[in-house]
Structure formats: C-alpha cells, structure tokens
Amino acid sequence: MPLTQLETWYLNEAIKGETLLCQKLAAYANQVQDETLRGLIQNLQKTCLRHVEILASYAE
Amino acid sequence: MNGAAEFTVARRGVSQDLSQMTGSSGSNLSDKDIAMDILTSKKHLANYYYAPAILESSQESIRSAFQRVHSEAQEEAKEIFNYLNMRGWYNVRQADEQSVNELRNTAMQSRQAIQGLSQGMGQGTLMSGGNFGQTTGMGFGSTLSGSQSHWTGTQYGEGQTGMGPSSLSQGVSYGGQPSHMMGQSGMSGGYQGVPQQVNLPSWTRGTGLQGQQMSAQSGQHWTGTQYGEGQTGMGPSSLSQGVSYGGQPSFMTGGGFGGYQAVPQQVSLPSWTRGAGTQGQQLSNQGFSSQGWTGTQYGEGSSGMGPSSLSQGMSFGGQSALAHSGFSGGYQGVPQQVNLPSWTRGTGISGGQQGFGNQGSSVFGAPSGGYQGIPQQINLPSWTQGAGIQGSPQGGFGGQGTYFQSTSGEVNLPSWAYGTVSQSGGQGGGMGFGNPGAGRQSQ
C-alpha cells in the first residue's frame, strides 16, 4: 500500500529527528562524566538506532 | 519514490556519522545539560512527530510502528527525567492550595453536572412564571435545586512553561485545564458583588478539545473568568493524545431567575480566541434564561509548534466559550458598560447545541420578563468573523443572533458576525434572532 502524504512526512521527519538524536547521543556518550548517565546514553543509542531502522523500513 | 531515496541517505548518514563520532566535540556541556538536552529531544520527537503520526497514519503497520517508537520514547524520557530528578536537576513544582481547591471544586461541579445529566435528563419544558414564555429546553432536575449565588471569581489554569516528565502527560491536560464555572443556583439569590472593572485582555490562542459540555442549570451569577493558559515550553510526549493542549475552555454560563444585584461597571473582553474550535455538544441553560453576565474563559494555547494532528479532531486556537447573558426575572443590576470586542475569528463547528448554543463565543441576551436593570452601555464589537456551523439549536435562543432588550440606557451591537453561518436549526422557540446582526429591541 502506498504511503500517504502525511505518513511520508512524518516518517521523514521522524527519521531525521532520530538521526540527529543518535548523533548527539554518540557525542554525549564520550563527554559525560557520570557513569550512570553514560550507561543510560548508551542504551538510548541502541534504541535510537533501532528506531531509525524501523522507520526507514517503511521507505523501502 | 523520492522519499525512499531520502530515507536511504538518512540511514547511511546515521551510520557514517556515528562511526565518525569520536566524542571530541569540545563542548562544555555539563552532565545536566546533556541530560536535559536528551530529555528535550525525546519529548520533541514524541510530542511533535510520533504522537501526531499515530493519529495521522492510515496504515495499521505504520501506525503500530509509530506507537512503538512513541512508547519507547516515553519510557526513555522518563528514565532521563528520573536521572535528573534524583539529582535535583529537575524539580517539579507542587500544586498550591488554591489550585488544589479549584481542582476539587471542578471535580465536584463536574460530578454534579454529570449526575444531573444522568438523573434529570428530563427534557421537560421549563417554563415557569411569566418570564419565560417562549423558551423550551431540557431540564436537568437535580441541578436545579438549591440556590447558590456567588461570584465565583477567576480561575487560572496556568500552564507549564518548562518541561514536564513524560509520565505526567497521559490522561491529563497540560497548560491549564480550566474548570467548569457554572451557576449551580436555582431560581433565586442574587449576585451581590460589585466588580467595578473586569479587563480580560490578550486572549487565547491555544487549543481545546471539547467533547461535551454540560452546564449547570440556571446559574444566576456572574461566574467570573477562567484562564487556561497554555504550554509555552515543550510538553510531555503524550500531550497530543487525548488531551487538550493549551487550555481547555469550559463553560461559563449563568442562568436563573434570581436577582442580579451587582453593579459591574465595566466588563471588557478584548481579543478573543482566534482559533478554530470543535465542539461536540453543548447542553447549556436548558430552558432557563440566564440573567447574569457569565464571565469569560481563557484557553490559552501552546505557543510553540503543534503537531499537525492537533488540528484534526482537536481544536486549535482556543475554543471559545459561551457567554450567556440572559435577562429574566429581576435583573436589578446596573451594568454600566459591557465591552466584548474582538471575538472569535475562528471557525466553529458545534454539533448539537441546545439552548443558547453558539460556537463562537456567544453572548446571548435573552430578556424576558422584568428586566429591571439599567444597562448604560453594552458594546459588542467585532464578533465572530469565522464561519460557524451550527447543528441544531433546539429551543431557546438558538442561532447566531442576539437579543438584547433593555428598559433604558443604550444598547449597541456593532459589527456582528461577519462570517458565514450555516444554521440548520434556526431559531428555537420563536424567540431567538437567528440571523447574524442581532436583534435589537428597546423599550
């Protein structure tokens, strides 16, 4: 089933947003001092990457 | 399709960027800054992309995908919040006593209204006395008993300017949910206060979703004002789901027979809602002509960007409230000036309004009987300019029009509804003045 205009738009924006977040998380993981936060960020990274994969799969 | 290519590029970009990230950005962000930024990002994604995307997706698989990522984003936002909160970097403000009391009142009044609906959907004819010859409406028996006459003052539902945890976001409205301000009184009593001046500038631009409004019957006092100030910051992720954004307006109706004994010298209501409102059903002032100025409602909205889904199914731009002013019984007050400029310019869709229904901030004067007051001046400039669709005003004073009657003084009704009005219901009870342009009658 073809994507609707709105679905396309939201997918596009969501992918870009998640991508930016992934980039920030990658940078933050090396900057934070607190190990607890570092671990939290690393978990977030995994989720973020997975989100991009999920969302991007609908574009294929 | 072109979108597919973009997505592919985006995915490739993620991998490349991540692999190239070494962490030597040289920024001076603290752990708190970083955590706050992550939380903000999560909220942004969830609130402005995922939540509306769920609502906008037509394909179930895509919808499920958005639901999944949205749910996870909420969970992660909560984790970040907990991290910040435990370290004292994100403190939540406790509600003050006044807000809690107002909430209790709201809950109590809402229960009463609902109880009245369930018990007293009598839909009878509430014509008693010679003052209400023409109006027929629905009766809500239980709410008609008792006589409470008081000026309810103002209610502020101040919105959140910061960021809230995502866990707060479900099932609640953010940004000031105004409460009901309804006259619970019966047929007697009087508004005895003397509000000299009531200025209510800078109104709402927010959104409100209103399903069904049930006003109490025959409130006979001026109910004051309600503020539902919207959210200026970023909201929790689930704001856009099932909740109102930026102040949900409520009803402010005044009805009853009692003597309006107050002397409101000046009542100014400038700059009203500019948004569109969707209103489900309004049940107000059934059969009773309200005799007090019912005050105002503020539903100030979100100042940021809202997800596009907000505009579908949810009203955007502040849902206008009803301001019913009816004169019946002994209206003994002397309202020197009532200014109601710049009303709603948005579009309004109201399903079935009964009574004095009008979507776009209506002020209905429904005089009948002994209006003993001396309204020196009643100015109602610049009314609804948007298109209004009104379902079926049943009975009462349905329609766009307004009916003002005074025994003395001056009644000015300039520049009324400019927009198109589709009115299927017409004037109810032969009493209303359905056409835009207001009926004017002076004795």
Short mmCIF file of C-alpha atoms in Angstrom, two decimals:
data_model
loop_
_atom_site.label_atom_id
_atom_site.label_comp_id
_atom_site.label_asym_id
_atom_site.label_seq_id
_atom_site.Cartn_x
_atom_site.Cartn_y
_atom_site.Cartn_z
CA MET A 1 0.00 0.00 0.00
CA PRO A 2 1.46 3.33 -0.95
CA LEU A 3 2.25 5.80 1.71
CA THR A 4 0.04 8.74 2.23
CA GLN A 5 1.37 12.22 2.16
CA LEU A 6 1.14 12.57 5.90
CA GLU A 7 2.76 9.25 6.56
CA THR A 8 5.60 10.19 4.30
CA TRP A 9 6.05 13.48 6.02
CA TYR A 10 6.05 12.07 9.50
CA LEU A 11 8.33 9.24 8.57
CA ASN A 12 10.72 11.66 7.02
CA GLU A 13 10.71 13.99 9.97
CA ALA A 14 10.90 11.21 12.50
CA ILE A 15 13.85 9.61 10.78
CA LYS A 16 15.68 12.88 10.63
CA GLY A 17 14.90 13.57 14.24
CA GLU A 18 16.06 10.18 15.40
CA THR A 19 19.15 10.51 13.30
CA LEU A 20 20.07 13.76 14.92
CA LEU A 21 19.42 12.31 18.32
CA CYS A 22 21.63 9.36 17.56
CA GLN A 23 24.39 11.71 16.59
CA LYS A 24 24.06 13.68 19.73
CA LEU A 25 23.96 10.60 21.88
CA ALA A 26 27.12 9.35 20.29
CA ALA A 27 28.84 12.57 21.14
CA TYR A 28 27.39 12.79 24.60
CA ALA A 29 28.45 9.29 25.50
CA ASN A 30 32.05 10.42 25.32
CA GLN A 31 31.50 13.66 27.12
CA VAL A 32 29.59 12.85 30.22
CA GLN A 33 31.39 12.39 33.47
CA ASP A 34 28.82 10.38 35.26
CA GLU A 35 28.99 6.70 34.51
CA THR A 36 25.35 6.27 35.24
CA LEU A 37 24.45 8.79 32.63
CA ARG A 38 26.91 7.27 30.23
CA GLY A 39 25.24 3.92 30.56
CA LEU A 40 21.89 5.48 30.11
CA ILE A 41 23.00 7.21 26.98
CA GLN A 42 24.42 4.05 25.55
CA ASN A 43 21.11 2.34 26.00
CA LEU A 44 19.40 5.23 24.38
CA GLN A 45 21.72 4.95 21.44
CA LYS A 46 20.67 1.41 20.82
CA THR A 47 17.05 2.32 20.93
CA CYS A 48 17.64 5.28 18.71
CA LEU A 49 19.33 3.24 16.04
CA ARG A 50 16.56 0.73 16.18
CA HIS A 51 14.02 3.46 15.74
CA VAL A 52 15.75 4.66 12.64
CA GLU A 53 15.73 1.18 11.25
CA ILE A 54 12.08 0.71 12.00
CA LEU A 55 11.04 3.94 10.48
CA ALA A 56 13.28 3.70 7.50
CA SER A 57 11.99 0.29 6.65
CA TYR A 58 8.73 1.82 5.57
CA ALA A 59 10.50 3.87 2.99
CA GLU A 60 11.77 0.89 1.11
CA MET B 1 9.71 7.40 -4.83
CA ASN B 2 11.74 10.33 -3.81
CA GLY B 3 11.11 9.81 -0.17
CA ALA B 4 12.73 6.43 -0.25
CA ALA B 5 15.94 7.90 -1.53
CA GLU B 6 15.96 10.44 1.21
CA PHE B 7 15.40 7.83 3.84
CA THR B 8 18.22 5.76 2.46
CA VAL B 9 20.51 8.73 2.60
CA ALA B 10 19.41 9.41 6.12
CA ARG B 11 20.17 5.91 7.22
CA ARG B 12 23.54 5.95 5.59
CA GLY B 13 24.20 9.26 7.21
CA VAL B 14 23.48 7.88 10.61
CA SER B 15 25.95 5.07 10.24
CA GLN B 16 28.64 7.30 8.87
CA ASP B 17 28.15 9.97 11.45
CA LEU B 18 28.09 7.53 14.28
CA SER B 19 31.19 5.80 13.10
CA GLN B 20 32.96 9.07 12.77
CA MET B 21 31.96 10.32 16.14
CA THR B 22 34.84 10.32 18.47
CA GLY B 23 33.36 12.41 21.16
CA SER B 24 35.87 15.19 20.85
CA SER B 25 33.40 17.85 20.18
CA GLY B 26 34.98 20.24 22.56
CA SER B 27 31.72 21.36 24.04
CA ASN B 28 31.43 22.40 27.61
CA LEU B 29 28.13 20.85 28.31
CA SER B 30 27.68 19.52 31.76
CA ASP B 31 26.06 16.25 32.54
CA LYS B 32 22.96 18.13 33.47
CA ASP B 33 22.93 19.97 30.18
CA ILE B 34 23.37 16.78 28.30
CA ALA B 35 20.66 15.00 30.16
CA MET B 36 18.33 17.91 29.72
CA ASP B 37 19.00 18.05 26.05
CA ILE B 38 18.33 14.39 25.64
CA LEU B 39 15.12 14.73 27.52
CA THR B 40 14.11 17.65 25.38
CA SER B 41 14.91 15.77 22.24
CA LYS B 42 12.90 12.82 23.35
CA LYS B 43 9.98 14.96 24.17
CA HIS B 44 10.19 16.73 20.92
CA LEU B 45 10.22 13.58 18.91
CA ALA B 46 7.45 12.00 20.85
CA ASN B 47 5.28 15.02 21.08
CA TYR B 48 5.61 16.53 17.68
CA TYR B 49 6.26 13.58 15.49
CA TYR B 50 5.28 10.30 16.96
CA ALA B 51 2.11 11.22 18.70
CA PRO B 52 0.55 13.02 15.76
CA ALA B 53 1.92 10.45 13.38
CA ILE B 54 -0.03 7.80 15.22
CA LEU B 55 -3.14 9.77 14.67
CA GLU B 56 -2.40 10.52 11.08
CA SER B 57 -1.31 7.14 9.91
CA SER B 58 -3.82 5.31 7.88
CA GLN B 59 -1.86 2.13 7.52
CA GLU B 60 -2.01 -0.03 10.54
CA SER B 61 1.56 -1.20 10.23
CA ILE B 62 2.90 2.33 10.15
CA ARG B 63 0.65 3.31 12.96
CA SER B 64 1.91 0.45 15.03
CA ALA B 65 5.46 1.44 14.28
CA PHE B 66 4.86 4.95 15.43
CA GLN B 67 3.13 3.69 18.51
CA ARG B 68 6.08 1.53 19.31
CA VAL B 69 8.67 4.22 18.95
CA HIS B 70 6.45 6.64 20.76
CA SER B 71 6.04 4.34 23.68
CA GLU B 72 9.73 3.72 23.88
CA ALA B 73 10.45 7.40 23.65
CA GLN B 74 8.17 7.96 26.58
CA GLU B 75 9.86 5.34 28.63
CA GLU B 76 13.26 6.71 27.88
CA ALA B 77 12.17 10.22 28.62
CA LYS B 78 11.01 9.01 31.98
CA GLU B 79 14.37 7.44 32.63
CA ILE B 80 16.11 10.67 31.84
CA PHE B 81 13.70 12.55 33.99
CA ASN B 82 14.31 10.23 36.89
CA TYR B 83 18.00 10.74 36.48
CA LEU B 84 17.61 14.48 36.57
CA ASN B 85 15.07 14.46 39.32
CA MET B 86 17.10 12.31 41.63
CA ARG B 87 19.94 14.76 41.38
CA GLY B 88 17.80 17.75 41.95
CA TRP B 89 18.26 19.00 38.43
CA TYR B 90 14.68 18.74 37.52
CA ASN B 91 12.33 19.71 40.23
CA VAL B 92 8.66 19.64 39.84
CA ARG B 93 6.56 22.26 41.43
CA GLN B 94 3.91 21.16 43.80
CA ALA B 95 0.46 22.48 43.34
CA ASP B 96 -0.51 25.24 45.66
CA GLU B 97 -3.50 25.02 47.87
CA GLN B 98 -5.62 27.28 45.75
CA SER B 99 -5.10 25.20 42.68
CA VAL B 100 -5.94 22.08 44.56
CA ASN B 101 -9.08 23.63 45.91
CA GLU B 102 -10.08 24.77 42.48
CA LEU B 103 -9.50 21.32 41.21
CA ARG B 104 -11.71 19.91 43.91
CA ASN B 105 -14.40 22.38 43.03
CA THR B 106 -14.10 21.47 39.43
CA ALA B 107 -14.40 17.82 40.16
CA MET B 108 -17.35 18.40 42.41
CA GLN B 109 -19.15 20.56 39.91
CA SER B 110 -18.44 18.18 37.12
CA ARG B 111 -19.82 15.35 39.13
CA GLN B 112 -22.89 17.33 39.84
CA ALA B 113 -23.31 18.17 36.22
CA ILE B 114 -22.90 14.60 35.19
CA GLN B 115 -25.19 13.47 37.91
CA GLY B 116 -27.70 15.94 36.71
CA LEU B 117 -27.43 14.53 33.28
CA SER B 118 -27.89 11.00 34.38
CA GLN B 119 -30.74 11.74 36.69
CA GLY B 120 -32.52 14.57 35.21
CA MET B 121 -32.40 14.30 31.53
CA GLY B 122 -35.96 15.15 31.78
CA GLN B 123 -36.07 17.25 28.75
CA GLY B 124 -39.11 18.88 30.00
CA THR B 125 -40.41 22.26 29.45
CA LEU B 126 -39.02 24.62 31.92
CA MET B 127 -41.34 27.43 31.64
CA SER B 128 -42.37 28.74 34.89
CA GLY B 129 -43.60 32.12 35.55
CA GLY B 130 -44.37 34.71 33.07
CA ASN B 131 -40.84 35.49 32.30
CA PHE B 132 -40.15 32.57 30.14
CA GLY B 133 -42.88 32.39 27.77
CA GLN B 134 -41.09 31.14 24.78
CA THR B 135 -38.24 29.09 25.81
CA THR B 136 -38.36 25.42 25.91
CA GLY B 137 -35.43 23.41 26.86
CA MET B 138 -34.14 20.42 28.56
CA GLY B 139 -34.32 20.19 32.22
CA PHE B 140 -31.69 18.84 34.47
CA GLY B 141 -33.59 18.26 37.54
CA SER B 142 -31.04 17.70 40.17
CA THR B 143 -29.02 20.67 39.31
CA LEU B 144 -31.91 22.94 39.53
CA SER B 145 -32.38 22.57 43.16
CA GLY B 146 -30.60 24.56 45.65
CA SER B 147 -29.66 28.05 45.33
CA GLN B 148 -26.11 29.08 45.42
CA SER B 149 -25.43 32.53 44.47
CA HIS B 150 -21.96 33.68 44.42
CA TRP B 151 -19.49 35.23 42.23
CA THR B 152 -17.05 32.62 41.52
CA GLY B 153 -14.23 34.90 40.75
CA THR B 154 -11.48 33.89 38.50
CA GLN B 155 -9.83 30.70 37.82
CA TYR B 156 -6.46 30.39 36.43
CA GLY B 157 -5.13 27.31 34.95
CA GLU B 158 -1.65 28.33 34.36
CA GLY B 159 0.27 26.30 32.01
CA GLN B 160 3.56 24.78 32.33
CA THR B 161 6.38 26.77 30.99
CA GLY B 162 9.04 24.24 31.45
CA MET B 163 9.14 20.67 30.64
CA GLY B 164 7.33 18.01 32.38
CA PRO B 165 8.09 14.43 32.72
CA SER B 166 6.50 12.25 30.24
CA SER B 167 4.73 10.29 32.85
CA LEU B 168 2.62 13.23 33.64
CA SER B 169 1.35 13.55 30.24
CA GLN B 170 -1.15 10.88 29.83
CA GLY B 171 -4.66 11.48 30.62
CA VAL B 172 -4.26 14.96 31.73
CA SER B 173 -4.38 18.22 30.05
CA TYR B 174 -1.40 20.34 30.11
CA GLY B 175 -1.36 24.01 30.20
CA GLY B 176 -4.20 24.79 32.39
CA GLN B 177 -7.34 23.00 32.17
CA PRO B 178 -10.00 25.30 33.17
CA SER B 179 -12.77 24.11 35.16
CA HIS B 180 -16.38 24.44 34.95
CA MET B 181 -17.71 27.64 36.14
CA MET B 182 -21.28 27.10 36.33
CA GLY B 183 -24.04 28.55 38.17
CA GLN B 184 -25.44 25.93 40.33
CA SER B 185 -28.01 28.05 41.76
CA GLY B 186 -31.61 27.64 41.36
CA MET B 187 -34.01 30.34 40.86
CA SER B 188 -33.25 32.75 43.49
CA GLY B 189 -30.45 34.51 45.03
CA GLY B 190 -28.59 37.34 43.72
CA TYR B 191 -25.27 38.38 42.59
CA GLN B 192 -24.39 40.86 45.14
CA GLY B 193 -20.90 41.74 44.33
CA VAL B 194 -19.72 44.86 42.73
CA PRO B 195 -16.97 44.13 40.30
CA GLN B 196 -16.06 47.54 39.15
CA GLN B 197 -13.90 46.59 36.32
CA VAL B 198 -13.02 43.41 34.70
CA ASN B 199 -10.49 43.54 31.97
CA LEU B 200 -9.54 40.46 30.20
CA PRO B 201 -7.01 41.21 27.51
CA SER B 202 -4.86 39.10 25.40
CA TRP B 203 -6.80 36.04 24.89
CA THR B 204 -6.29 32.64 23.93
CA ARG B 205 -4.53 31.26 21.03
CA GLY B 206 -4.49 27.78 22.23
CA THR B 207 -6.31 24.72 21.52
CA GLY B 208 -9.07 22.99 23.10
CA LEU B 209 -10.91 19.89 22.51
CA GLN B 210 -14.20 19.74 23.96
CA GLY B 211 -16.33 16.78 23.74
CA GLN B 212 -19.39 17.50 25.60
CA GLN B 213 -20.15 20.31 27.78
CA MET B 214 -22.71 20.19 30.37
CA SER B 215 -23.50 23.26 32.12
CA ALA B 216 -25.33 23.55 35.26
CA GLN B 217 -28.69 24.91 35.15
CA SER B 218 -29.65 28.36 35.84
CA GLY B 219 -26.66 29.79 37.39
CA GLN B 220 -27.64 33.24 38.23
CA HIS B 221 -24.45 34.90 38.94
CA TRP B 222 -21.56 36.20 37.12
CA THR B 223 -19.19 33.40 37.06
CA GLY B 224 -16.03 35.27 36.65
CA THR B 225 -13.21 34.30 34.45
CA GLN B 226 -11.30 31.27 33.66
CA TYR B 227 -7.86 31.08 32.40
CA GLY B 228 -6.46 28.12 30.76
CA GLU B 229 -3.08 29.23 29.89
CA GLY B 230 -1.24 27.11 27.55
CA GLN B 231 2.00 25.48 27.48
CA THR B 232 4.83 27.57 26.32
CA GLY B 233 7.55 25.09 26.51
CA MET B 234 7.80 21.64 25.33
CA GLY B 235 5.32 19.34 26.66
CA PRO B 236 5.45 15.82 27.61
CA SER B 237 5.38 13.38 24.92
CA SER B 238 1.86 12.33 25.14
CA LEU B 239 0.30 15.68 25.18
CA SER B 240 -1.24 15.25 21.92
CA GLN B 241 -3.06 12.15 22.74
CA GLY B 242 -6.44 12.58 24.03
CA VAL B 243 -5.75 15.63 25.91
CA SER B 244 -6.27 19.20 25.34
CA TYR B 245 -3.49 21.44 24.52
CA GLY B 246 -3.22 24.86 25.81
CA GLY B 247 -6.14 25.35 27.94
CA GLN B 248 -9.36 23.74 27.58
CA PRO B 249 -12.08 26.16 27.89
CA SER B 250 -15.05 25.46 29.85
CA PHE B 251 -18.45 26.62 30.14
CA MET B 252 -19.35 29.73 31.80
CA THR B 253 -22.96 30.08 31.92
CA GLY B 254 -25.19 31.98 34.01
CA GLY B 255 -28.77 31.26 34.37
CA GLY B 256 -31.52 31.59 36.72
CA PHE B 257 -34.16 33.78 37.88
CA GLY B 258 -32.60 35.43 40.74
CA GLY B 259 -31.96 38.98 41.13
CA TYR B 260 -28.79 40.16 39.65
CA GLN B 261 -27.98 42.84 42.04
CA ALA B 262 -24.49 43.60 41.17
CA VAL B 263 -23.15 46.65 39.57
CA PRO B 264 -20.47 45.63 37.19
CA GLN B 265 -19.21 48.92 35.99
CA GLN B 266 -17.14 47.74 33.19
CA VAL B 267 -16.52 44.45 31.65
CA SER B 268 -14.07 44.30 28.85
CA LEU B 269 -13.33 41.23 26.92
CA PRO B 270 -10.87 42.05 24.21
CA SER B 271 -9.05 39.93 21.85
CA TRP B 272 -10.64 36.61 21.94
CA THR B 273 -9.80 33.36 20.60
CA ARG B 274 -8.61 33.27 17.13
CA GLY B 275 -8.55 29.64 16.59
CA ALA B 276 -10.93 27.13 15.46
CA GLY B 277 -12.93 25.17 17.83
CA THR B 278 -14.62 21.93 17.59
CA GLN B 279 -17.33 21.47 19.94
CA GLY B 280 -19.21 18.37 20.39
CA GLN B 281 -22.31 19.04 22.21
CA GLN B 282 -23.30 21.69 24.45
CA LEU B 283 -26.02 21.48 26.88
CA SER B 284 -26.49 24.69 28.50
CA ASN B 285 -29.03 26.80 30.04
CA GLN B 286 -31.70 24.43 29.32
CA GLY B 287 -34.89 26.16 29.43
CA PHE B 288 -33.70 28.79 31.69
CA SER B 289 -32.76 32.14 30.73
CA SER B 290 -29.64 33.15 32.39
CA GLN B 291 -29.62 36.50 33.81
CA GLY B 292 -26.08 37.23 34.64
CA TRP B 293 -23.12 38.00 32.66
CA THR B 294 -21.31 34.82 32.74
CA GLY B 295 -17.81 35.99 32.56
CA THR B 296 -15.08 34.80 30.40
CA GLN B 297 -12.98 31.90 29.61
CA TYR B 298 -9.43 31.76 28.69
CA GLY B 299 -7.92 28.94 26.89
CA GLU B 300 -4.52 29.99 26.02
CA GLY B 301 -2.71 27.66 23.89
CA SER B 302 0.61 26.40 23.14
CA SER B 303 2.93 28.96 21.81
CA GLY B 304 5.13 26.52 20.12
CA MET B 305 4.53 24.40 17.17
CA GLY B 306 1.94 21.86 17.42
CA PRO B 307 1.80 18.67 15.63
CA SER B 308 -0.35 18.69 12.66
CA SER B 309 -2.65 16.22 14.16
CA LEU B 310 -3.73 18.72 16.63
CA SER B 311 -5.66 20.39 14.00
CA GLN B 312 -7.58 17.34 13.24
CA GLY B 313 -10.01 16.29 15.75
CA MET B 314 -8.74 18.71 18.19
CA SER B 315 -9.48 22.28 18.11
CA PHE B 316 -6.73 24.69 17.67
CA GLY B 317 -6.60 28.18 18.74
CA GLY B 318 -8.68 28.32 21.73
CA GLN B 319 -12.08 27.09 21.98
CA SER B 320 -14.39 29.79 22.57
CA ALA B 321 -16.62 29.69 25.41
CA LEU B 322 -20.14 30.53 25.77
CA ALA B 323 -21.01 33.60 27.49
CA HIS B 324 -24.62 33.62 28.08
CA SER B 325 -26.30 36.59 29.23
CA GLY B 326 -29.91 36.39 29.71
CA PHE B 327 -32.20 38.68 31.40
CA SER B 328 -35.07 37.25 33.14
CA GLY B 329 -36.50 37.71 36.43
CA GLY B 330 -35.36 40.55 38.42
CA TYR B 331 -32.22 41.81 36.94
CA GLN B 332 -31.57 44.57 39.28
CA GLY B 333 -28.06 45.38 38.50
CA VAL B 334 -26.67 48.32 36.74
CA PRO B 335 -24.05 47.16 34.36
CA GLN B 336 -22.57 50.38 33.22
CA GLN B 337 -20.56 49.05 30.44
CA VAL B 338 -20.05 45.75 28.87
CA ASN B 339 -17.47 45.61 26.20
CA LEU B 340 -16.93 42.50 24.30
CA PRO B 341 -14.61 43.31 21.45
CA SER B 342 -12.73 41.20 19.10
CA TRP B 343 -14.26 37.88 19.41
CA THR B 344 -13.56 34.66 17.93
CA ARG B 345 -12.47 34.73 14.42
CA GLY B 346 -12.04 31.10 14.04
CA THR B 347 -14.30 28.60 12.66
CA GLY B 348 -16.55 26.74 14.84
CA ILE B 349 -18.37 23.58 14.49
CA SER B 350 -20.83 22.66 17.02
CA GLY B 351 -22.77 19.56 16.86
CA GLY B 352 -25.95 19.87 18.63
CA GLN B 353 -26.40 22.84 20.71
CA GLN B 354 -29.36 23.14 22.77
CA GLY B 355 -30.41 26.21 24.32
CA PHE B 356 -28.28 29.16 23.66
CA GLY B 357 -25.79 27.44 21.60
CA ASN B 358 -23.27 29.13 19.53
CA GLN B 359 -19.84 28.02 18.90
CA GLY B 360 -18.14 31.25 18.58
CA SER B 361 -18.29 32.88 21.89
CA SER B 362 -21.75 33.90 22.11
CA VAL B 363 -23.31 36.40 24.23
CA PHE B 364 -26.91 36.00 24.36
CA GLY B 365 -29.13 38.36 25.90
CA ALA B 366 -32.41 36.81 26.36
CA PRO B 367 -34.55 39.21 28.07
CA SER B 368 -37.89 38.26 29.10
CA GLY B 369 -39.85 39.37 31.94
CA GLY B 370 -38.87 42.02 34.25
CA TYR B 371 -35.52 43.27 33.39
CA GLN B 372 -35.14 45.97 35.85
CA GLY B 373 -31.62 46.93 35.35
CA ILE B 374 -30.19 49.89 33.65
CA PRO B 375 -27.54 48.78 31.28
CA GLN B 376 -25.97 52.00 30.29
CA GLN B 377 -23.97 50.65 27.54
CA ILE B 378 -23.48 47.31 26.02
CA ASN B 379 -20.93 47.17 23.32
CA LEU B 380 -20.36 44.06 21.43
CA PRO B 381 -17.99 44.86 18.62
CA SER B 382 -16.20 42.67 16.28
CA TRP B 383 -17.79 39.38 16.69
CA THR B 384 -17.26 36.14 15.21
CA GLN B 385 -15.73 36.53 11.88
CA GLY B 386 -15.21 32.98 11.17
CA ALA B 387 -17.52 30.56 9.74
CA GLY B 388 -19.78 28.91 12.10
CA ILE B 389 -21.67 25.80 11.62
CA GLN B 390 -24.33 25.18 13.99
CA GLY B 391 -26.12 22.00 14.21
CA SER B 392 -29.43 22.39 15.65
CA PRO B 393 -30.12 24.85 18.26
CA GLN B 394 -33.08 23.40 19.82
CA GLY B 395 -35.31 25.59 21.63
CA GLY B 396 -34.24 28.53 23.46
CA PHE B 397 -32.49 31.23 21.70
CA GLY B 398 -30.67 29.34 19.17
CA GLY B 399 -28.67 30.77 16.47
CA GLN B 400 -26.19 33.34 15.80
CA GLY B 401 -28.29 36.20 16.69
CA THR B 402 -28.55 38.06 19.81
CA TYR B 403 -31.37 39.56 21.52
CA PHE B 404 -30.99 42.44 23.71
CA GLN B 405 -33.62 44.22 25.45
CA SER B 406 -33.36 46.97 27.83
CA THR B 407 -35.70 49.22 29.51
CA SER B 408 -33.42 52.11 29.39
CA GLY B 409 -29.95 53.09 28.55
CA GLU B 410 -28.25 52.21 25.41
CA VAL B 411 -27.62 49.01 23.67
CA ASN B 412 -25.03 48.95 20.98
CA LEU B 413 -24.41 45.91 18.94
CA PRO B 414 -21.90 46.81 16.30
CA SER B 415 -20.21 44.67 13.81
CA TRP B 416 -21.58 41.34 14.46
CA ALA B 417 -20.91 38.07 12.97
CA TYR B 418 -19.12 38.64 9.78
CA GLY B 419 -18.60 35.12 8.86
CA THR B 420 -20.83 32.78 7.18
CA VAL B 421 -23.20 30.96 9.29
CA SER B 422 -24.81 27.79 8.42
CA GLN B 423 -27.62 27.28 10.65
CA SER B 424 -29.72 24.32 10.32
CA GLY B 425 -31.61 24.69 13.44
CA GLY B 426 -32.95 28.06 13.08
CA GLN B 427 -34.39 29.93 15.90
CA GLY B 428 -35.81 27.95 18.61
CA GLY B 429 -38.97 28.69 20.27
CA GLY B 430 -39.74 31.59 18.16
CA MET B 431 -37.73 33.69 20.43
CA GLY B 432 -34.33 33.80 19.01
CA PHE B 433 -32.95 36.04 16.44
CA GLY B 434 -31.13 33.69 14.35
CA ASN B 435 -29.63 35.89 11.80
CA PRO B 436 -26.30 37.47 12.27
CA GLY B 437 -26.83 41.01 13.01
CA ALA B 438 -28.51 40.69 16.26
CA GLY B 439 -31.89 41.59 17.21
CA ARG B 440 -32.30 44.77 18.98
CA GLN B 441 -35.20 45.85 20.86
CA SER B 442 -35.62 48.76 23.04
CA GLN B 443 -38.49 49.76 25.00
#
